[in-house]
Amino acid sequence: MKTFLIVPGALAGLLSASALFAQAPGNPYQPSAYRPGATYYAEPSAPAKLWSQPTQPVSYKPEASLEPIQGDKAYMDALEGKHQPAPSVMDSMGPASSPYSPSDCLTGDCNSGYPSLGAVYGDCCQPCSRWFAYGGALIMNRDLEKEVWLSYDTGDIGRQVMGSHDAGMDWSAGYEVRLGKYLGASNWAVEGVFWAVRDSTEFTVTNNEVTGSLNTVLEDAFHSLSYNNGGVSNVSSYFNNALSHRLRRTSDFYNLELNLFQDPTLYSCNTGCTSFSVGVLGGIRYFRFSESMSYSADTVDYAYTGEVNEINYNVDVSNNLIGPQIGFIGNLSHGRWNVHLGSKLGIYGNIATQDSEMFGAAGYAFVNDPASPNDGREFNLSSSRGRVSFLGELDLGLDYKLFDCFTLSGGYRAVAVSGVALSADQIPQNFEDYAIINHVQASSDVILHGAYFGGQFVW
């Protein structure tokens, strides 16, 4: 009886073992219940074949057996082979291509491409359509024309004691402002520019500084010109043997531009590497250069107070240039530093004017020569003429991006203009010849050059 019970029990155990080790062939491993961020792997739901257990650690391949949690965008991008690392600070200063689209600018969402750029640029929405403004100072000087001698010492005729260069322009301060706006998400911008430099210089020589008399070199040119301050006398009698001669000169430069230009630094930097880029420029410019010269004499004292014994010869000229221009902008940049080189060239119509007068408190001087067609006419002449002039500008500077929306700039600028009128060029050899005086001499050149420094803000 005991044996009969043992045999069925052994048979049941054998059948159970056979069922355990006799599963159908197929995938020996069940999918894992892995979830990103979990610290465990779920156990298989069914036993594996004991004799087929791998001796090496099992490698779970996400593309084959793992299911990402819905909504985990970063993990989904990783599964699809996408990778968008957050840009570095150097990338944010000048990415190779704009991550923004025009729609970003329209919606005001400038972080759609790089979500971390907001931490870099703050409120600056680059490079979407934006405004920029620049303010700075100028320190400039100009070259001098061919000198015209005005006064000499009769005790030493070879010594010229006053010439037109003695009151030439010194280094003078000026200012510059610019305002512009980028067009959409492009690197093209429209910009308005205005700058100005003004100078006034005076030089005086007295009879105490000469060994003989203080006379004028223009005495022969004055031979038919008279002045009446209670008695008619030749103008030269006021300049010769004078107690003092005074020369005053002014130089004023005004520049106004409207340009469409391509900013080559907008997307030039590639992960901090040094890069070189070139942009183009086109626009219209108005340039005004005016100067005056006043040559005065006093036969009574050394103070110029407007008394009848003082006489003044004034020449005022102005040049008004307007026309198109083209140019190039080159940049060599590395990180926050940038070296820029710019050039502009234009052809302009120039309206040159001149005003010449000889006067004192008693009125204007006049021609006193019965043989002259201008006999009795006052020396108070004005005229103008038109001509073609050329203007070129060269700009070399260094920029440093101090903040994400503020850049410091400094450099050297030279502006050369041809075909202009200068006050010294209007001095005639014969003050009686009004036809010559009224023909504006406008064949000279002027070069204005110097330093500039300032800052640009972008918003």
mmCIF file with all atom_site columns, C-alpha atoms in Angstrom, residues 242-359:
data_model
loop_
_atom_site.group_PDB
_atom_site.id
_atom_site.type_symbol
_atom_site.label_atom_id
_atom_site.label_alt_id
_atom_site.label_comp_id
_atom_site.label_asym_id
_atom_site.label_entity_id
_atom_site.label_seq_id
_atom_site.pdbx_PDB_ins_code
_atom_site.Cartn_x
_atom_site.Cartn_y
_atom_site.Cartn_z
_atom_site.occupancy
_atom_site.B_iso_or_equiv
_atom_site.pdbx_formal_charge
_atom_site.auth_seq_id
_atom_site.auth_comp_id
_atom_site.auth_asym_id
_atom_site.auth_atom_id
_atom_site.pdbx_PDB_model_num
ATOM 1   C CA . ALA A 1 242 ? 48.955 149.544 -37.455 1.00 0.00 ? 242 ALA A CA 1
ATOM 2   C CA . LEU A 1 243 ? 49.217 148.868 -33.736 1.00 0.00 ? 243 LEU A CA 1
ATOM 3   C CA . SER A 1 244 ? 47.884 145.338 -34.201 1.00 0.00 ? 244 SER A CA 1
ATOM 4   C CA . HIS A 1 245 ? 46.640 142.845 -36.757 1.00 0.00 ? 245 HIS A CA 1
ATOM 5   C CA . ARG A 1 246 ? 44.174 140.126 -35.800 1.00 0.00 ? 246 ARG A CA 1
ATOM 6   C CA . LEU A 1 247 ? 43.239 136.973 -37.685 1.00 0.00 ? 247 LEU A CA 1
ATOM 7   C CA . ARG A 1 248 ? 40.198 134.877 -36.829 1.00 0.00 ? 248 ARG A CA 1
ATOM 8   C CA . ARG A 1 249 ? 39.190 131.657 -38.551 1.00 0.00 ? 249 ARG A CA 1
ATOM 9   C CA . THR A 1 250 ? 36.398 129.157 -38.057 1.00 0.00 ? 250 THR A CA 1
ATOM 10  C CA . SER A 1 251 ? 35.886 125.687 -39.527 1.00 0.00 ? 251 SER A CA 1
ATOM 11  C CA . ASP A 1 252 ? 32.561 123.883 -39.260 1.00 0.00 ? 252 ASP A CA 1
ATOM 12  C CA . PHE A 1 253 ? 31.807 120.345 -40.460 1.00 0.00 ? 253 PHE A CA 1
ATOM 13  C CA . TYR A 1 254 ? 28.323 118.822 -40.482 1.00 0.00 ? 254 TYR A CA 1
ATOM 14  C CA . ASN A 1 255 ? 27.531 115.328 -41.750 1.00 0.00 ? 255 ASN A CA 1
ATOM 15  C CA . LEU A 1 256 ? 24.132 113.681 -42.241 1.00 0.00 ? 256 LEU A CA 1
ATOM 16  C CA . GLU A 1 257 ? 23.643 110.194 -43.742 1.00 0.00 ? 257 GLU A CA 1
ATOM 17  C CA . LEU A 1 258 ? 20.894 107.667 -44.365 1.00 0.00 ? 258 LEU A CA 1
ATOM 18  C CA . ASN A 1 259 ? 22.290 104.229 -45.175 1.00 0.00 ? 259 ASN A CA 1
ATOM 19  C CA . LEU A 1 260 ? 21.114 100.695 -45.841 1.00 0.00 ? 260 LEU A CA 1
ATOM 20  C CA . PHE A 1 261 ? 23.884 98.349  -44.786 1.00 0.00 ? 261 PHE A CA 1
ATOM 21  C CA . GLN A 1 262 ? 24.647 94.714  -44.168 1.00 0.00 ? 262 GLN A CA 1
ATOM 22  C CA . ASP A 1 263 ? 26.050 94.061  -40.708 1.00 0.00 ? 263 ASP A CA 1
ATOM 23  C CA . PRO A 1 264 ? 28.706 91.368  -41.166 1.00 0.00 ? 264 PRO A CA 1
ATOM 24  C CA . THR A 1 265 ? 29.221 90.811  -37.442 1.00 0.00 ? 265 THR A CA 1
ATOM 25  C CA . LEU A 1 266 ? 25.683 89.693  -36.701 1.00 0.00 ? 266 LEU A CA 1
ATOM 26  C CA . TYR A 1 267 ? 26.224 85.975  -37.322 1.00 0.00 ? 267 TYR A CA 1
ATOM 27  C CA . SER A 1 268 ? 29.969 85.751  -37.894 1.00 0.00 ? 268 SER A CA 1
ATOM 28  C CA . CYS A 1 269 ? 31.399 84.116  -34.783 1.00 0.00 ? 269 CYS A CA 1
ATOM 29  C CA . ASN A 1 270 ? 31.546 80.319  -34.691 1.00 0.00 ? 270 ASN A CA 1
ATOM 30  C CA . THR A 1 271 ? 32.036 78.979  -31.190 1.00 0.00 ? 271 THR A CA 1
ATOM 31  C CA . GLY A 1 272 ? 34.574 81.636  -30.307 1.00 0.00 ? 272 GLY A CA 1
ATOM 32  C CA . CYS A 1 273 ? 36.806 81.084  -33.326 1.00 0.00 ? 273 CYS A CA 1
ATOM 33  C CA . THR A 1 274 ? 38.349 84.085  -35.066 1.00 0.00 ? 274 THR A CA 1
ATOM 34  C CA . SER A 1 275 ? 36.422 85.003  -38.183 1.00 0.00 ? 275 SER A CA 1
ATOM 35  C CA . PHE A 1 276 ? 36.551 87.585  -40.943 1.00 0.00 ? 276 PHE A CA 1
ATOM 36  C CA . SER A 1 277 ? 33.510 88.904  -42.756 1.00 0.00 ? 277 SER A CA 1
ATOM 37  C CA . VAL A 1 278 ? 32.566 91.677  -45.164 1.00 0.00 ? 278 VAL A CA 1
ATOM 38  C CA . GLY A 1 279 ? 29.347 93.618  -45.618 1.00 0.00 ? 279 GLY A CA 1
ATOM 39  C CA . VAL A 1 280 ? 28.171 96.241  -48.092 1.00 0.00 ? 280 VAL A CA 1
ATOM 40  C CA . LEU A 1 281 ? 26.605 99.662  -47.698 1.00 0.00 ? 281 LEU A CA 1
ATOM 41  C CA . GLY A 1 282 ? 24.651 102.114 -49.806 1.00 0.00 ? 282 GLY A CA 1
ATOM 42  C CA . GLY A 1 283 ? 22.935 105.378 -49.039 1.00 0.00 ? 283 GLY A CA 1
ATOM 43  C CA . ILE A 1 284 ? 22.769 109.123 -49.388 1.00 0.00 ? 284 ILE A CA 1
ATOM 44  C CA . ARG A 1 285 ? 24.856 111.763 -47.633 1.00 0.00 ? 285 ARG A CA 1
ATOM 45  C CA . TYR A 1 286 ? 24.643 115.485 -47.017 1.00 0.00 ? 286 TYR A CA 1
ATOM 46  C CA . PHE A 1 287 ? 27.966 117.055 -46.050 1.00 0.00 ? 287 PHE A CA 1
ATOM 47  C CA . ARG A 1 288 ? 28.459 120.719 -45.212 1.00 0.00 ? 288 ARG A CA 1
ATOM 48  C CA . PHE A 1 289 ? 31.849 122.334 -44.756 1.00 0.00 ? 289 PHE A CA 1
ATOM 49  C CA . SER A 1 290 ? 32.032 126.043 -44.057 1.00 0.00 ? 290 SER A CA 1
ATOM 50  C CA . GLU A 1 291 ? 34.793 128.312 -42.908 1.00 0.00 ? 291 GLU A CA 1
ATOM 51  C CA . SER A 1 292 ? 35.357 132.009 -42.368 1.00 0.00 ? 292 SER A CA 1
ATOM 52  C CA . MET A 1 293 ? 38.381 134.248 -42.182 1.00 0.00 ? 293 MET A CA 1
ATOM 53  C CA . SER A 1 294 ? 38.457 137.722 -40.642 1.00 0.00 ? 294 SER A CA 1
ATOM 54  C CA . TYR A 1 295 ? 41.595 139.881 -41.063 1.00 0.00 ? 295 TYR A CA 1
ATOM 55  C CA . SER A 1 296 ? 41.419 143.075 -38.966 1.00 0.00 ? 296 SER A CA 1
ATOM 56  C CA . ALA A 1 297 ? 43.594 146.089 -38.167 1.00 0.00 ? 297 ALA A CA 1
ATOM 57  C CA . ASP A 1 298 ? 43.519 148.732 -35.419 1.00 0.00 ? 298 ASP A CA 1
ATOM 58  C CA . THR A 1 299 ? 45.467 151.969 -35.677 1.00 0.00 ? 299 THR A CA 1
ATOM 59  C CA . VAL A 1 300 ? 44.564 153.388 -32.240 1.00 0.00 ? 300 VAL A CA 1
ATOM 60  C CA . ASP A 1 301 ? 44.790 150.654 -29.580 1.00 0.00 ? 301 ASP A CA 1
ATOM 61  C CA . TYR A 1 302 ? 45.122 146.932 -29.077 1.00 0.00 ? 302 TYR A CA 1
ATOM 62  C CA . ALA A 1 303 ? 41.495 146.199 -28.211 1.00 0.00 ? 303 ALA A CA 1
ATOM 63  C CA . TYR A 1 304 ? 38.951 145.406 -30.915 1.00 0.00 ? 304 TYR A CA 1
ATOM 64  C CA . THR A 1 305 ? 35.773 147.091 -29.725 1.00 0.00 ? 305 THR A CA 1
ATOM 65  C CA . GLY A 1 306 ? 34.080 147.991 -33.025 1.00 0.00 ? 306 GLY A CA 1
ATOM 66  C CA . GLU A 1 307 ? 35.293 151.595 -33.186 1.00 0.00 ? 307 GLU A CA 1
ATOM 67  C CA . VAL A 1 308 ? 35.561 153.530 -36.468 1.00 0.00 ? 308 VAL A CA 1
ATOM 68  C CA . ASN A 1 309 ? 39.351 153.303 -36.479 1.00 0.00 ? 309 ASN A CA 1
ATOM 69  C CA . GLU A 1 310 ? 39.142 149.524 -36.899 1.00 0.00 ? 310 GLU A CA 1
ATOM 70  C CA . ILE A 1 311 ? 38.709 147.852 -40.281 1.00 0.00 ? 311 ILE A CA 1
ATOM 71  C CA . ASN A 1 312 ? 37.870 144.239 -41.131 1.00 0.00 ? 312 ASN A CA 1
ATOM 72  C CA . TYR A 1 313 ? 38.234 142.100 -44.222 1.00 0.00 ? 313 TYR A CA 1
ATOM 73  C CA . ASN A 1 314 ? 35.939 139.053 -43.986 1.00 0.00 ? 314 ASN A CA 1
ATOM 74  C CA . VAL A 1 315 ? 35.578 136.045 -46.277 1.00 0.00 ? 315 VAL A CA 1
ATOM 75  C CA . ASP A 1 316 ? 32.950 133.376 -45.570 1.00 0.00 ? 316 ASP A CA 1
ATOM 76  C CA . VAL A 1 317 ? 32.619 130.250 -47.708 1.00 0.00 ? 317 VAL A CA 1
ATOM 77  C CA . SER A 1 318 ? 30.353 127.223 -47.543 1.00 0.00 ? 318 SER A CA 1
ATOM 78  C CA . ASN A 1 319 ? 30.250 123.917 -49.389 1.00 0.00 ? 319 ASN A CA 1
ATOM 79  C CA . ASN A 1 320 ? 27.008 121.938 -49.488 1.00 0.00 ? 320 ASN A CA 1
ATOM 80  C CA . LEU A 1 321 ? 27.472 118.430 -50.859 1.00 0.00 ? 321 LEU A CA 1
ATOM 81  C CA . ILE A 1 322 ? 24.656 115.971 -51.446 1.00 0.00 ? 322 ILE A CA 1
ATOM 82  C CA . GLY A 1 323 ? 24.734 112.692 -53.321 1.00 0.00 ? 323 GLY A CA 1
ATOM 83  C CA . PRO A 1 324 ? 24.816 108.872 -53.241 1.00 0.00 ? 324 PRO A CA 1
ATOM 84  C CA . GLN A 1 325 ? 27.520 106.754 -51.687 1.00 0.00 ? 325 GLN A CA 1
ATOM 85  C CA . ILE A 1 326 ? 28.555 103.119 -51.480 1.00 0.00 ? 326 ILE A CA 1
ATOM 86  C CA . GLY A 1 327 ? 30.862 101.371 -49.072 1.00 0.00 ? 327 GLY A CA 1
ATOM 87  C CA . PHE A 1 328 ? 32.188 98.203  -47.498 1.00 0.00 ? 328 PHE A CA 1
ATOM 88  C CA . ILE A 1 329 ? 32.424 96.995  -43.911 1.00 0.00 ? 329 ILE A CA 1
ATOM 89  C CA . GLY A 1 330 ? 35.038 94.430  -42.897 1.00 0.00 ? 330 GLY A CA 1
ATOM 90  C CA . ASN A 1 331 ? 35.272 92.745  -39.502 1.00 0.00 ? 331 ASN A CA 1
ATOM 91  C CA . LEU A 1 332 ? 37.836 90.555  -37.795 1.00 0.00 ? 332 LEU A CA 1
ATOM 92  C CA . SER A 1 333 ? 36.219 89.211  -34.643 1.00 0.00 ? 333 SER A CA 1
ATOM 93  C CA . HIS A 1 334 ? 37.108 86.915  -31.790 1.00 0.00 ? 334 HIS A CA 1
ATOM 94  C CA . GLY A 1 335 ? 34.819 86.486  -28.827 1.00 0.00 ? 335 GLY A CA 1
ATOM 95  C CA . ARG A 1 336 ? 33.774 89.854  -27.480 1.00 0.00 ? 336 ARG A CA 1
ATOM 96  C CA . TRP A 1 337 ? 36.472 91.713  -29.454 1.00 0.00 ? 337 TRP A CA 1
ATOM 97  C CA . ASN A 1 338 ? 36.061 92.982  -32.986 1.00 0.00 ? 338 ASN A CA 1
ATOM 98  C CA . VAL A 1 339 ? 38.294 95.003  -35.318 1.00 0.00 ? 339 VAL A CA 1
ATOM 99  C CA . HIS A 1 340 ? 36.356 96.823  -38.012 1.00 0.00 ? 340 HIS A CA 1
ATOM 100 C CA . LEU A 1 341 ? 37.459 98.545  -41.200 1.00 0.00 ? 341 LEU A CA 1
ATOM 101 C CA . GLY A 1 342 ? 34.969 100.607 -43.166 1.00 0.00 ? 342 GLY A CA 1
ATOM 102 C CA . SER A 1 343 ? 35.149 102.700 -46.309 1.00 0.00 ? 343 SER A CA 1
ATOM 103 C CA . LYS A 1 344 ? 32.690 104.951 -48.130 1.00 0.00 ? 344 LYS A CA 1
ATOM 104 C CA . LEU A 1 345 ? 32.949 106.704 -51.461 1.00 0.00 ? 345 LEU A CA 1
ATOM 105 C CA . GLY A 1 346 ? 30.509 109.005 -53.167 1.00 0.00 ? 346 GLY A CA 1
ATOM 106 C CA . ILE A 1 347 ? 30.070 111.531 -55.946 1.00 0.00 ? 347 ILE A CA 1
ATOM 107 C CA . TYR A 1 348 ? 28.248 114.696 -54.960 1.00 0.00 ? 348 TYR A CA 1
ATOM 108 C CA . GLY A 1 349 ? 26.793 117.856 -56.307 1.00 0.00 ? 349 GLY A CA 1
ATOM 109 C CA . ASN A 1 350 ? 28.375 120.794 -54.465 1.00 0.00 ? 350 ASN A CA 1
ATOM 110 C CA . ILE A 1 351 ? 26.853 124.247 -54.130 1.00 0.00 ? 351 ILE A CA 1
ATOM 111 C CA . ALA A 1 352 ? 29.789 126.465 -53.124 1.00 0.00 ? 352 ALA A CA 1
ATOM 112 C CA . THR A 1 353 ? 29.117 130.004 -51.905 1.00 0.00 ? 353 THR A CA 1
ATOM 113 C CA . GLN A 1 354 ? 31.292 132.943 -50.892 1.00 0.00 ? 354 GLN A CA 1
ATOM 114 C CA . ASP A 1 355 ? 30.668 136.249 -49.123 1.00 0.00 ? 355 ASP A CA 1
ATOM 115 C CA . SER A 1 356 ? 33.415 138.887 -49.156 1.00 0.00 ? 356 SER A CA 1
ATOM 116 C CA . GLU A 1 357 ? 33.245 142.243 -47.413 1.00 0.00 ? 357 GLU A CA 1
ATOM 117 C CA . MET A 1 358 ? 35.491 145.070 -46.224 1.00 0.00 ? 358 MET A CA 1
ATOM 118 C CA . PHE A 1 359 ? 33.878 147.157 -43.497 1.00 0.00 ? 359 PHE A CA 1
#
